[in-house]
Amino acid sequence: MNSPAEIARLYVDSGVQKSKLPLGKMFALAIFAGMFIALGGFASTVASHGVPIPAVARIISALVFPIGLMMVLIGGAELFTGNSIMILPVLQKRAKIGKVLLNWLIVYLGNLVGGVIIAWIAANFFATGDHALYNGALANTFINTAVSKSTLGFFDAFTRGVLCNFMVCMAVWVAMAATDVAGKIAALYLPIALFILCGFEHCVANMYFLPAGFFVSMKTGTDIGITVVDALVKNMLPVTLGNIFGGAAVTGFGYWWIYLRGHAE
């Protein structure tokens, strides 16, 4: 098993390589990551749908959703939230801040494309199509999820975003402690389950949940009482800022200060 100090050094090397990816490959890998996280979100909704006890439904979601991050890490895709700890090579002066910010932008956009693709498919074929799951009852869940996320207060959404990416980055971090696939999956599973159980907010997952609700509303002609601007301003903006803070400032800077500060590469 790699120690925390070894993980910190490994992530510096990994972050340097991520910052050097060709933009086309970076964008393509980001689309894959957005699709993987979206599929995890979709599966967690399907699995928990119709469970009458909210706590049990949340537990079921928490057991299913980590499949998305498993595919990201083992498949080698690029995830915006996990990449927020690319602040480590910047602090170690191994990568330029401009390169890291460009990575964040390209990966964020790629994740969005991947999330929207799966949202469109899920909404049109599994929630409202001829063979819709649960006789079309899943459509209401898609809408209700989008509405609940788009009506959070700014500070509430920001705080949930901070705590979410603190856990996501810890999932990535502890997975790097393992040297085999089974160990990596086991390590990442619990922090991701924790953030789902607690109702934290993940901007990449919301790139699926929010469009899915809008696609269903358009397909069914339902007035859901929120707009795309509501979704962007009340959810995506504060959640994205919170995710960056939780990953870069809390996990990234925190572990750099503890394990790497004063140690030249």
Phi, psi and omega in degrees: 000139176282139177283164177305320179295321178293321178299318180301316179292321178298321182287332173299312179298317180297317180296322177299315180295320178298321181290342182260000180299139172301143187300322180296315178293320178301315181294317180297316179295328178290323176299316177302315181298317178299321178292319181297313180295320178297318179295323174298319178293317179298313181297322180294326177291315179298318183292324185265352184299135175083357178285119189287337181265113186306319182296321179292319178300320180292321177298317178299316178301318182294331179284335185262319188303324182300346176304325181298310181291328176303314180294324179297309185289313183286328179277350176076030180275173184249116183246127183304312185296316178294327181287353178296338177276011169292359173296337181301306179295333176293313180295331178274002179061034176257348180217148179279141180299326179298320178295320180291317178297323177295319176301314180301317182295310182296317181292320178301314180294319178296317176301320179298315179300314180297318179295318181292323178301310181291324178299317180296316179296312182298317183290322186273336185243332184251341179254328185228358182284184181298333181244039182300140180293145178057036179056035177086357182292341180295335182302319180296324178295319177301313182294313182299323179295314180297319180294314183297324180287330183272001180242014175287150171289155184302311183292324178298311180296319179298313181297317177296327177291319178300308183294324179299307186283340168302316180286320180298315180291328174292326176297315177297318183297309183289332176296328178287349175288330182276152180247005177227161186298315181300319179294321179296317181295316180297321183290317184285338190299312189289317177299324179290318176300322180298315183292328176291316180302322185272355178076030177286167188245127183243117188298324181289319175300322181289342173293344172262309187299318182290308177300325180300317178296319179291320179297319178296318181296322178290321181292324183263354182070029183268131174274109185267356173080008176228160180242170176299324178298318176303314182296320182287313187281321185270345179233295189299319181295302181294325180292318178298314178298319178295318177299317179298315181296314182296323181277312185279312186278317184279295183287307185297301181296320182301311181286330173297314182298322183284315192252339187239338183303129179085358178251108180289147177275000000 
